């Protein structure tokens, strides 16, 4: 059986709101698999989907670059060790260098690092110089390009969340509003038909397990499950979500009012999916309790 660490218990507790012992038991039942443990807790409680995917797990910044013709946009994430360095002007300048360089067509990070930084150096040479200056490990984690079918809207929430949205119709303000909505509501995709089948299958399995405890006939359970699936799709798709600036209106209706359409979007959260090391003494005490 996999070892259940204090960090795993803490992460699951933060994501689901359950107590430490409940999280520990769920992790034991799932043999240490955090995602499966979340499903165990959701089946037992009817809880909503986990927030783990959106948690910040490392320091750094997201940069945005839009080409002069407005047709190519880039999001780039650069990581560092501390929040102090993430706020340093020299670090911010390097993030801009990375985002701008990524518009040049590099297929992946390694090629980007060997490409020009715009000042006679390679991007990696600029990175190494910054490491020497600031005294922290600095890495270019990822970048995403979005070539617009329509035109691009964008939004930066500080330097920790970046959004690009490709849309047609409407106004420039609509593009910014859509990007801000995406940053706040974190949709998986634009429309229901774009949700991966395996995601829907997982949700259907969980909802079915929850409904079977109601004691209702199978035909009623099937209707309950499909109703939950419809609600889930509305919650995770851009078009189905309530617009953050007017919760009485869905994004789909907002777009229809302005004769507009969203073609695609990209969103980055600093540290998403990364594990952050901690020297928290509380975690050490929890570790002793969990492993006792």
Short mmCIF file of C-alpha atoms in Angstrom, two decimals:
data_model
loop_
_atom_site.label_atom_id
_atom_site.label_comp_id
_atom_site.label_asym_id
_atom_site.label_seq_id
_atom_site.Cartn_x
_atom_site.Cartn_y
_atom_site.Cartn_z
CA UNK A 1 0.00 0.00 0.00
CA UNK A 2 1.25 3.49 -0.87
CA UNK A 3 2.43 5.72 1.98
CA UNK A 4 -0.07 8.43 2.91
CA UNK A 5 1.85 11.66 3.50
CA UNK A 6 0.81 14.74 5.45
CA UNK A 7 1.02 16.81 2.26
CA UNK A 8 -1.45 14.50 0.52
CA UNK A 9 -3.89 14.74 3.43
CA UNK A 10 -3.50 18.52 3.57
CA UNK A 11 -4.08 18.93 -0.19
CA UNK A 12 -7.16 16.71 -0.13
CA UNK A 13 -8.54 18.54 2.89
CA UNK A 14 -8.07 21.94 1.21
CA UNK A 15 -9.65 20.69 -2.01
CA UNK A 16 -12.73 19.07 -0.48
CA UNK A 17 -13.28 20.66 2.93
CA UNK A 18 -13.39 17.30 4.71
CA UNK A 19 -11.66 16.59 8.01
CA UNK A 20 -8.15 15.21 8.25
CA UNK A 21 -9.19 11.70 9.29
CA UNK A 22 -11.84 11.44 6.55
CA UNK A 23 -9.24 12.48 3.99
CA UNK A 24 -6.71 10.02 5.39
CA UNK A 25 -9.26 7.17 5.17
CA UNK A 26 -10.20 8.12 1.61
CA UNK A 27 -6.54 8.18 0.57
CA UNK A 28 -6.02 4.77 2.17
CA UNK A 29 -9.06 3.41 0.30
CA UNK A 30 -7.66 4.87 -2.94
CA UNK A 31 -4.16 3.51 -2.24
CA UNK A 32 -2.69 7.01 -2.18
CA UNK A 33 -4.24 8.19 -5.45
CA UNK A 34 -5.43 11.75 -4.71
CA UNK A 35 -7.84 11.91 -7.64
CA UNK A 36 -9.45 8.60 -6.69
CA UNK A 37 -9.65 9.76 -3.07
CA UNK A 38 -11.54 12.85 -4.21
CA UNK A 39 -14.00 10.59 -6.04
CA UNK A 40 -14.41 8.42 -2.92
CA UNK A 41 -15.30 11.50 -0.88
CA UNK A 42 -17.61 12.86 -3.59
CA UNK A 43 -19.48 9.58 -3.86
CA UNK A 44 -19.95 9.44 -0.11
CA UNK A 45 -20.97 13.06 0.26
CA UNK A 46 -22.27 14.35 -3.05
CA UNK A 47 -19.54 17.00 -3.04
CA UNK A 48 -18.81 19.07 -6.14
CA UNK A 49 -15.75 18.64 -8.31
CA UNK A 50 -12.38 19.25 -6.69
CA UNK A 51 -10.63 22.62 -6.68
CA UNK A 52 -7.18 21.03 -6.68
CA UNK A 53 -6.56 21.76 -10.37
CA UNK A 54 -6.84 25.48 -9.76
CA UNK A 55 -4.65 25.73 -6.68
CA UNK A 56 -1.44 27.70 -6.95
CA UNK A 57 1.46 25.36 -6.22
CA UNK A 58 4.62 27.35 -7.14
CA UNK A 59 5.86 30.91 -7.52
CA UNK A 60 6.40 32.86 -10.71
CA UNK A 61 4.43 34.86 -13.24
CA UNK A 62 2.37 34.59 -16.41
CA UNK A 63 3.14 36.96 -19.29
CA UNK A 64 0.97 37.93 -22.26
CA UNK A 65 2.09 39.03 -25.72
CA UNK A 66 -0.20 40.18 -28.54
CA UNK A 67 1.27 40.69 -32.02
CA UNK A 68 0.91 44.19 -33.57
CA UNK A 69 -1.75 42.93 -36.00
CA UNK A 70 -3.72 41.42 -33.10
CA UNK A 71 -3.83 37.99 -34.72
CA UNK A 72 -1.30 36.06 -32.60
CA UNK A 73 -1.33 35.89 -28.84
CA UNK A 74 1.00 34.14 -26.39
CA UNK A 75 0.75 33.10 -22.78
CA UNK A 76 4.03 32.18 -21.08
CA UNK A 77 4.72 30.93 -17.56
CA UNK A 78 8.08 31.45 -15.87
CA UNK A 79 8.71 29.98 -12.42
CA UNK A 80 10.99 30.98 -9.56
CA UNK A 81 11.46 29.91 -5.96
CA UNK A 82 9.91 32.77 -3.98
CA UNK A 83 7.14 35.34 -4.25
CA UNK A 84 9.76 38.02 -3.52
CA UNK A 85 11.61 37.28 -6.76
CA UNK A 86 8.34 36.89 -8.68
CA UNK A 87 7.66 40.58 -7.93
CA UNK A 88 11.13 41.76 -8.92
CA UNK A 89 11.15 44.12 -11.97
CA UNK A 90 14.03 42.20 -13.53
CA UNK A 91 12.02 38.97 -13.32
CA UNK A 92 8.99 40.71 -14.83
CA UNK A 93 11.17 41.93 -17.67
CA UNK A 94 12.37 38.41 -18.39
CA UNK A 95 8.77 37.13 -18.45
CA UNK A 96 8.03 39.71 -21.17
CA UNK A 97 11.09 38.55 -23.11
CA UNK A 98 9.86 34.95 -22.97
CA UNK A 99 6.29 35.79 -24.04
CA UNK A 100 7.53 37.92 -26.95
CA UNK A 101 10.08 35.31 -28.07
CA UNK A 102 7.42 32.57 -27.98
CA UNK A 103 5.49 34.38 -30.72
CA UNK A 104 8.37 33.53 -33.08
CA UNK A 105 7.18 29.98 -33.71
CA UNK A 106 9.30 27.80 -31.43
CA UNK A 107 7.59 24.38 -31.15
CA UNK A 108 8.48 23.76 -27.49
CA UNK A 109 10.31 25.26 -24.52
CA UNK A 110 13.75 23.82 -25.36
CA UNK A 111 13.70 25.40 -28.81
CA UNK A 112 12.45 28.67 -27.31
CA UNK A 113 15.38 28.75 -24.87
CA UNK A 114 17.85 28.44 -27.73
CA UNK A 115 16.13 31.19 -29.71
CA UNK A 116 16.82 34.94 -29.65
CA UNK A 117 15.90 37.07 -26.64
CA UNK A 118 15.94 40.22 -28.76
CA UNK A 119 19.11 41.70 -27.26
CA UNK A 120 21.77 39.59 -28.95
CA UNK A 121 21.54 36.78 -26.41
CA UNK A 122 19.54 33.57 -26.43
CA UNK A 123 16.57 33.32 -24.09
CA UNK A 124 18.49 30.79 -22.02
CA UNK A 125 21.50 33.10 -21.73
CA UNK A 126 19.17 35.82 -20.45
CA UNK A 127 17.71 33.32 -18.00
CA UNK A 128 21.12 32.29 -16.71
CA UNK A 129 22.14 35.93 -16.24
CA UNK A 130 18.98 36.52 -14.23
CA UNK A 131 19.69 33.48 -12.07
CA UNK A 132 23.10 34.94 -11.26
CA UNK A 133 21.60 38.34 -10.48
CA UNK A 134 18.65 37.23 -8.32
CA UNK A 135 20.15 34.10 -6.77
CA UNK A 136 17.21 31.79 -7.43
CA UNK A 137 16.47 28.97 -9.81
CA UNK A 138 14.38 30.38 -12.66
CA UNK A 139 12.77 28.17 -15.28
CA UNK A 140 10.61 28.69 -18.34
CA UNK A 141 7.85 26.18 -17.75
CA UNK A 142 5.47 26.48 -20.71
CA UNK A 143 3.90 28.71 -23.32
CA UNK A 144 0.81 28.62 -25.53
CA UNK A 145 0.14 30.44 -28.80
CA UNK A 146 -3.34 31.31 -30.00
CA UNK A 147 -3.76 32.34 -33.62
CA UNK A 148 -7.03 34.21 -33.90
CA UNK A 149 -9.89 33.29 -36.19
CA UNK A 150 -11.51 36.58 -35.18
CA UNK A 151 -9.60 38.90 -32.88
CA UNK A 152 -7.98 38.52 -29.48
CA UNK A 153 -9.06 39.73 -26.08
CA UNK A 154 -6.80 39.26 -23.10
CA UNK A 155 -6.62 39.73 -19.35
CA UNK A 156 -3.90 39.51 -16.71
CA UNK A 157 -4.92 39.17 -13.07
CA UNK A 158 -1.82 40.63 -11.48
CA UNK A 159 0.83 38.35 -12.91
CA UNK A 160 -0.61 35.05 -11.65
CA UNK A 161 -3.48 34.42 -14.08
CA UNK A 162 -3.39 35.06 -17.82
CA UNK A 163 -6.16 34.61 -20.39
CA UNK A 164 -6.40 34.89 -24.16
CA UNK A 165 -9.76 34.65 -25.93
CA UNK A 166 -10.36 34.46 -29.68
CA UNK A 167 -13.74 36.00 -30.52
CA UNK A 168 -15.70 37.56 -33.37
CA UNK A 169 -18.33 40.31 -33.23
CA UNK A 170 -19.07 42.47 -30.24
CA UNK A 171 -16.61 45.09 -28.98
CA UNK A 172 -13.13 45.30 -27.50
CA UNK A 173 -14.77 45.64 -24.09
CA UNK A 174 -16.60 42.36 -24.69
CA UNK A 175 -13.25 40.66 -25.34
CA UNK A 176 -11.85 41.94 -22.05
CA UNK A 177 -15.05 41.00 -20.19
CA UNK A 178 -14.92 37.47 -21.61
CA UNK A 179 -11.25 37.10 -20.62
CA UNK A 180 -12.00 38.34 -17.08
CA UNK A 181 -14.92 35.91 -16.85
CA UNK A 182 -12.71 33.02 -17.92
CA UNK A 183 -10.12 33.97 -15.29
CA UNK A 184 -12.80 34.02 -12.57
CA UNK A 185 -14.90 31.01 -13.61
CA UNK A 186 -12.27 28.72 -15.14
CA UNK A 187 -14.32 26.89 -17.79
CA UNK A 188 -12.87 23.70 -19.26
CA UNK A 189 -13.85 24.58 -22.83
CA UNK A 190 -16.20 26.75 -24.88
CA UNK A 191 -19.14 24.37 -25.46
CA UNK A 192 -20.56 21.11 -24.09
CA UNK A 193 -19.59 19.09 -27.15
CA UNK A 194 -15.93 19.89 -26.44
CA UNK A 195 -15.89 18.30 -22.97
CA UNK A 196 -13.79 15.10 -23.23
CA UNK A 197 -15.94 11.93 -23.18
CA UNK A 198 -13.82 10.42 -20.42
CA UNK A 199 -14.59 13.41 -18.18
CA UNK A 200 -18.32 13.00 -18.71
CA UNK A 201 -18.03 9.23 -18.13
CA UNK A 202 -16.25 9.86 -14.82
CA UNK A 203 -18.91 12.30 -13.67
CA UNK A 204 -21.69 9.92 -14.71
CA UNK A 205 -20.10 7.13 -12.67
CA UNK A 206 -19.91 9.36 -9.60
CA UNK A 207 -23.47 10.68 -9.96
CA UNK A 208 -24.81 7.15 -10.49
CA UNK A 209 -23.08 5.92 -7.34
CA UNK A 210 -24.52 8.86 -5.41
CA UNK A 211 -28.06 8.34 -6.75
CA UNK A 212 -28.09 4.60 -6.08
CA UNK A 213 -28.05 5.36 -2.37
CA UNK A 214 -31.45 7.09 -2.70
CA UNK A 215 -33.34 3.82 -3.09
CA UNK A 216 -35.27 5.16 -6.10
CA UNK A 217 -36.16 2.99 -9.17
CA UNK A 218 -33.57 2.66 -11.91
CA UNK A 219 -35.53 4.79 -14.40
CA UNK A 220 -35.73 7.64 -11.89
CA UNK A 221 -32.02 7.26 -11.09
CA UNK A 222 -31.20 7.51 -14.80
CA UNK A 223 -33.15 10.78 -15.06
CA UNK A 224 -31.45 12.12 -11.94
CA UNK A 225 -28.03 11.32 -13.36
CA UNK A 226 -28.74 12.95 -16.72
CA UNK A 227 -30.02 16.03 -14.91
CA UNK A 228 -26.78 16.22 -12.92
CA UNK A 229 -24.74 15.79 -16.11
CA UNK A 230 -26.61 18.68 -17.75
CA UNK A 231 -25.94 20.86 -14.70
CA UNK A 232 -22.28 19.86 -14.69
CA UNK A 233 -21.86 20.75 -18.37
CA UNK A 234 -23.40 24.16 -17.73
CA UNK A 235 -20.94 24.74 -14.87
CA UNK A 236 -17.77 23.79 -16.77
CA UNK A 237 -18.43 25.25 -20.24
CA UNK A 238 -18.03 28.90 -21.09
CA UNK A 239 -21.35 29.15 -22.91
CA UNK A 240 -23.28 27.51 -20.07
CA UNK A 241 -21.82 29.57 -17.22
CA UNK A 242 -23.53 32.54 -15.61
CA UNK A 243 -21.70 35.70 -16.71
CA UNK A 244 -19.71 37.05 -13.75
CA UNK A 245 -20.82 40.66 -14.32
CA UNK A 246 -24.49 39.66 -14.62
CA UNK A 247 -25.23 36.26 -13.00
CA UNK A 248 -28.81 36.35 -14.33
CA UNK A 249 -27.44 35.96 -17.86
CA UNK A 250 -25.42 33.11 -19.34
CA UNK A 251 -22.37 33.83 -21.48
CA UNK A 252 -24.21 32.22 -24.39
CA UNK A 253 -27.02 34.80 -24.10
CA UNK A 254 -24.51 37.63 -23.70
CA UNK A 255 -22.83 36.61 -26.96
CA UNK A 256 -26.17 36.30 -28.75
CA UNK A 257 -27.13 39.83 -27.67
CA UNK A 258 -23.95 41.23 -29.21
CA UNK A 259 -23.96 38.97 -32.28
CA UNK A 260 -20.62 37.59 -31.12
CA UNK A 261 -18.93 34.19 -30.98
CA UNK A 262 -16.05 32.70 -29.00
CA UNK A 263 -13.80 30.46 -31.09
CA UNK A 264 -11.24 29.42 -28.47
CA UNK A 265 -9.44 30.50 -25.32
CA UNK A 266 -6.29 29.74 -23.34
CA UNK A 267 -5.80 30.22 -19.62
CA UNK A 268 -2.72 29.85 -17.40
CA UNK A 269 -2.53 29.85 -13.59
CA UNK A 270 0.92 30.20 -12.07
CA UNK A 271 2.08 26.88 -10.63
CA UNK A 272 -0.96 24.90 -11.74
CA UNK A 273 -0.19 21.20 -11.34
CA UNK A 274 3.20 21.74 -9.70
CA UNK A 275 4.11 20.49 -6.23
CA UNK A 276 5.41 23.16 -3.91
CA UNK A 277 7.95 22.15 -1.28
CA UNK A 278 7.18 23.27 2.25
CA UNK A 279 9.06 23.48 5.51
CA UNK A 280 5.82 24.04 7.44
CA UNK A 281 6.27 22.75 11.01
CA UNK A 282 2.53 22.05 11.24
CA UNK A 283 2.88 19.69 8.28
CA UNK A 284 5.67 17.90 10.11
CA UNK A 285 3.43 17.37 13.13
CA UNK A 286 0.64 16.12 10.85
CA UNK A 287 3.11 13.73 9.22
CA UNK A 288 3.88 12.16 12.57
CA UNK A 289 0.14 11.74 13.23
CA UNK A 290 -0.62 10.33 9.78
CA UNK A 291 2.25 7.88 9.76
CA UNK A 292 1.78 6.79 13.38
#
